[in-house]
Coordinates of C-alpha atoms in Angstrom, one line a residue:
M1 CA -59.2 99.7 -5.4
S2 CA -58.1 97.1 -7.7
R3 CA -54.5 95.8 -7.4
K4 CA -52.8 93.9 -10.2
V5 CA -51.8 90.5 -9.1
V6 CA -48.3 89.7 -10.5
R7 CA -47.5 86.0 -10.6
A8 CA -44.2 85.5 -8.7
S9 CA -41.7 83.7 -10.8
K10 CA -37.9 83.4 -10.5
F11 CA -37.8 83.6 -14.3
R12 CA -39.6 86.9 -14.6
H13 CA -36.5 88.9 -15.3
V14 CA -34.4 86.3 -17.1
F15 CA -33.8 87.1 -20.8
G16 CA -32.0 85.1 -23.4
Q17 CA -29.3 86.5 -25.6
A18 CA -29.1 85.3 -29.2
V19 CA -25.7 84.0 -30.2
K20 CA -23.9 86.1 -32.9
A21 CA -24.3 84.9 -36.5
D22 CA -20.6 83.9 -36.7
Q23 CA -21.1 81.5 -33.9
C24 CA -24.0 79.7 -35.5
Y25 CA -24.1 77.0 -38.2
D26 CA -25.7 78.8 -41.1
D27 CA -27.1 77.9 -44.5
I28 CA -27.6 74.2 -43.9
R29 CA -30.3 72.4 -45.9
I30 CA -31.9 70.4 -43.1
S31 CA -33.9 67.3 -44.2
T32 CA -37.6 67.9 -44.9
M33 CA -38.5 64.2 -44.1
T34 CA -41.6 64.0 -41.9
W35 CA -40.2 61.5 -39.5
D36 CA -40.3 61.6 -35.8
S37 CA -36.6 61.8 -35.1
N38 CA -34.0 64.2 -33.7
F39 CA -32.4 64.8 -37.1
C40 CA -29.1 65.7 -35.3
S41 CA -26.5 64.4 -33.0
V42 CA -23.6 66.0 -31.1
N43 CA -20.6 65.0 -29.1
P44 CA -17.5 66.8 -27.7
K45 CA -15.9 66.9 -31.2
F46 CA -18.6 67.1 -33.9
V47 CA -22.2 68.2 -34.6
S48 CA -24.1 66.2 -37.2
M49 CA -27.3 67.0 -39.1
I50 CA -29.4 65.0 -41.6
V51 CA -29.6 67.1 -44.8
D52 CA -31.6 67.2 -48.0
A53 CA -30.0 65.1 -50.7
S54 CA -31.0 64.1 -54.2
G55 CA -30.9 60.4 -55.1
G56 CA -30.3 58.9 -51.7
G57 CA -29.8 60.0 -48.1
A58 CA -27.0 62.1 -46.6
F59 CA -25.9 63.8 -43.4
M60 CA -23.3 66.4 -42.6
V61 CA -20.7 66.2 -39.9
L62 CA -19.0 69.4 -38.8
P63 CA -16.3 70.0 -36.2
L64 CA -17.8 72.0 -33.4
N65 CA -15.6 75.0 -34.1
K66 CA -16.6 75.2 -37.8
T67 CA -19.3 77.9 -37.3
G68 CA -20.6 80.5 -39.7
R69 CA -22.0 80.0 -43.2
I70 CA -21.5 76.4 -44.4
D71 CA -20.6 76.1 -48.1
M72 CA -23.2 74.4 -50.3
S73 CA -20.4 72.1 -51.6
Y74 CA -19.3 71.0 -48.1
P75 CA -18.8 67.2 -48.2
T76 CA -21.4 64.9 -46.7
V77 CA -21.7 61.3 -45.6
C78 CA -23.8 59.9 -48.5
G79 CA -23.7 56.1 -48.7
H80 CA -27.4 55.3 -48.2
T81 CA -29.7 54.8 -51.2
G82 CA -32.7 56.1 -49.3
P83 CA -33.3 59.1 -47.0
V84 CA -31.5 59.0 -43.6
L85 CA -33.9 58.8 -40.7
D86 CA -31.7 58.8 -37.6
I87 CA -28.1 59.4 -36.7
E88 CA -26.3 58.7 -33.4
F89 CA -22.7 59.3 -32.3
C90 CA -21.1 56.4 -30.3
P91 CA -20.6 57.3 -26.6
H92 CA -17.3 55.4 -26.5
N93 CA -15.6 56.8 -29.6
D94 CA -16.2 60.4 -30.7
N95 CA -15.2 59.6 -34.3
I96 CA -17.8 56.8 -34.8
I97 CA -21.4 57.6 -35.9
A98 CA -24.3 55.2 -36.9
S99 CA -27.0 56.0 -39.4
G100 CA -30.4 54.3 -40.1
S101 CA -32.2 54.8 -43.4
E102 CA -35.3 54.2 -45.4
D103 CA -33.1 51.7 -47.4
C104 CA -33.6 49.2 -44.5
S105 CA -29.9 49.3 -43.5
V106 CA -27.8 50.6 -40.6
M107 CA -24.3 51.9 -41.4
I108 CA -21.4 52.7 -39.2
W109 CA -19.0 55.5 -40.2
E110 CA -15.6 56.7 -39.0
I111 CA -15.2 60.5 -39.2
P112 CA -11.6 61.7 -39.5
D113 CA -10.4 64.0 -36.7
G114 CA -10.6 67.4 -38.5
G115 CA -13.9 66.5 -40.2
L116 CA -14.6 65.5 -43.8
T117 CA -12.5 66.8 -46.7
S118 CA -14.3 64.7 -49.4
P119 CA -17.7 62.9 -49.5
L120 CA -17.8 59.7 -47.5
T121 CA -19.5 56.9 -49.3
E122 CA -18.0 53.7 -47.8
P123 CA -19.1 52.7 -44.3
V124 CA -16.9 50.9 -41.9
V125 CA -19.7 48.3 -41.3
K126 CA -23.0 47.8 -42.9
L127 CA -25.7 46.0 -40.9
D128 CA -28.5 44.4 -42.8
G129 CA -31.4 42.7 -40.9
H130 CA -34.5 44.9 -41.1
S131 CA -37.1 44.4 -43.8
K132 CA -38.5 47.9 -43.6
R133 CA -37.0 51.4 -42.9
V134 CA -34.9 51.9 -39.8
G135 CA -35.9 54.9 -37.9
I136 CA -34.5 54.5 -34.3
L137 CA -30.9 54.0 -33.3
N138 CA -29.5 53.9 -29.8
W139 CA -25.9 52.9 -28.7
H140 CA -25.5 50.9 -25.5
P141 CA -24.4 53.3 -22.7
T142 CA -21.8 51.0 -21.1
A143 CA -20.9 48.2 -23.4
H144 CA -18.6 48.8 -26.4
N145 CA -19.9 48.1 -29.9
V146 CA -23.5 47.3 -29.0
L147 CA -26.1 49.1 -31.0
L148 CA -29.9 48.9 -30.8
S149 CA -31.9 49.5 -34.0
A150 CA -35.7 49.5 -34.5
G151 CA -37.6 49.6 -37.7
S152 CA -41.0 49.9 -39.3
D153 CA -41.0 46.1 -39.4
N154 CA -41.9 46.3 -35.6
V155 CA -38.5 44.5 -34.9
I156 CA -35.8 45.6 -32.5
I157 CA -32.3 44.2 -33.2
L158 CA -29.2 44.4 -30.9
W159 CA -26.0 44.4 -33.0
N160 CA -22.5 43.4 -32.3
V161 CA -20.9 46.2 -34.4
A162 CA -17.4 44.8 -34.2
Q163 CA -18.5 41.5 -35.8
G164 CA -21.2 43.1 -37.9
M165 CA -23.8 40.6 -36.8
A166 CA -27.2 40.6 -35.0
V167 CA -26.9 39.2 -31.4
V168 CA -30.5 39.5 -30.2
R169 CA -33.6 39.9 -32.4
I170 CA -36.9 40.9 -30.6
D171 CA -39.6 40.4 -33.2
S172 CA -42.6 38.9 -31.3
V173 CA -43.3 41.6 -28.7
H174 CA -44.5 44.6 -30.7
P175 CA -47.7 44.0 -32.9
D176 CA -47.5 47.6 -34.4
L177 CA -45.1 50.4 -35.2
I178 CA -42.4 51.2 -32.5
Y179 CA -42.5 54.9 -31.7
S180 CA -39.4 55.1 -29.4
A181 CA -36.8 52.7 -27.9
C182 CA -34.0 53.5 -25.5
W183 CA -31.6 52.0 -22.9
N184 CA -31.6 52.8 -19.2
S185 CA -28.4 54.3 -17.7
D186 CA -26.5 51.0 -17.3
G187 CA -27.9 49.2 -20.3
S188 CA -29.7 46.4 -18.4
R189 CA -33.2 47.4 -19.6
I190 CA -34.9 48.6 -22.8
L191 CA -37.9 50.9 -22.8
T192 CA -40.2 51.0 -25.8
S193 CA -43.4 52.8 -26.8
C194 CA -45.6 51.3 -29.5
K195 CA -48.6 52.2 -31.7
D196 CA -50.7 49.7 -29.7
K197 CA -50.7 52.3 -26.9
K198 CA -48.4 50.3 -24.6
L199 CA -45.1 51.2 -22.8
R200 CA -42.9 48.1 -22.3
V201 CA -39.8 47.5 -20.3
L202 CA -37.8 44.7 -21.8
E203 CA -35.0 42.4 -20.7
P204 CA -32.5 42.8 -23.6
R205 CA -30.8 39.4 -23.4
E206 CA -34.0 37.3 -23.4
G207 CA -36.2 39.9 -25.2
T208 CA -38.9 39.3 -22.6
V209 CA -41.4 41.9 -21.3
L210 CA -40.7 42.8 -17.6
F211 CA -43.3 45.6 -17.2
E212 CA -46.1 46.8 -19.3
K213 CA -48.3 49.9 -19.1
E214 CA -51.4 50.2 -21.2
K215 CA -52.5 53.7 -22.4
P216 CA -50.0 55.9 -20.6
H217 CA -51.7 58.7 -22.5
E218 CA -55.3 58.4 -23.8
G219 CA -54.8 60.2 -27.1
S220 CA -54.1 58.3 -30.4
R221 CA -51.0 60.3 -31.4
P222 CA -47.5 59.0 -30.9
V223 CA -46.1 58.5 -27.4
R224 CA -42.3 58.7 -26.7
A225 CA -40.6 57.7 -23.5
V226 CA -37.2 57.7 -21.9
F227 CA -35.6 56.4 -18.7
V228 CA -34.6 59.1 -16.2
S229 CA -32.8 58.8 -12.9
D230 CA -33.7 56.2 -10.3
G231 CA -35.1 54.0 -13.1
K232 CA -38.2 56.1 -13.5
I233 CA -39.8 56.7 -16.8
L234 CA -40.7 60.0 -18.4
S235 CA -43.3 59.9 -21.2
T236 CA -44.8 62.5 -23.6
G237 CA -48.1 62.1 -25.4
F238 CA -51.6 63.5 -25.8
S239 CA -54.9 63.5 -24.0
R240 CA -58.2 62.5 -25.7
M241 CA -58.7 66.2 -26.6
S242 CA -55.2 66.2 -28.2
E243 CA -53.7 68.3 -25.4
R244 CA -50.0 67.7 -24.8
Q245 CA -49.1 65.6 -21.7
V246 CA -46.0 64.8 -19.8
A247 CA -46.0 61.9 -17.3
L248 CA -43.5 60.5 -14.8
W249 CA -43.9 56.8 -14.1
D250 CA -42.5 54.4 -11.4
P251 CA -42.0 51.0 -13.1

């Protein structure tokens, strides 16, 4: 007598329910850029998405309660001359958002409380220092007005946004393209993954390497990594056979 073996799982009878259409954000022309980025950012007031734009780069900022079909003519933030690659809301001020672009610049924008009523073309601050496109942005989790940016020039810059100037420039650590860069929970360390197949933990003030892990994943495709609780590191990558992998590391 054959008995079917049913795999026990607490999720076996859990079903998701799709949200009604009037509670979704509909008809938004999301960017078609083939860049490894989140393409959106959200905070308690707004949700922001990078959108397709002709003749430059743009992103849309919507109040969270503005659901339903979004009009084609809804105003965007459109001050960049090249496609926008990353956007990041400031953790200390819900009205401030940073954007990095293919035009090599980082711009800081202030969004009015009710959202945009007309296109926003003038940033509060423009940060110039990268020589190639800027694809990674990350605000400092505890210090006000400190922003990390990383570009295709293999350089990480820490900015004092209030003064509009670079405070630390880390340009001799990464010999190749930086895939990801992020802070730990208190902002005392920076974690990067690079095309040279190394994970690095950096001391941000000195720009020195504290720990280094070679080939966290054997595959040649991009590796991304973030700090999780207790200072541990979570990385995603691929095996030699291009199978997806997730790994948890103790620095």
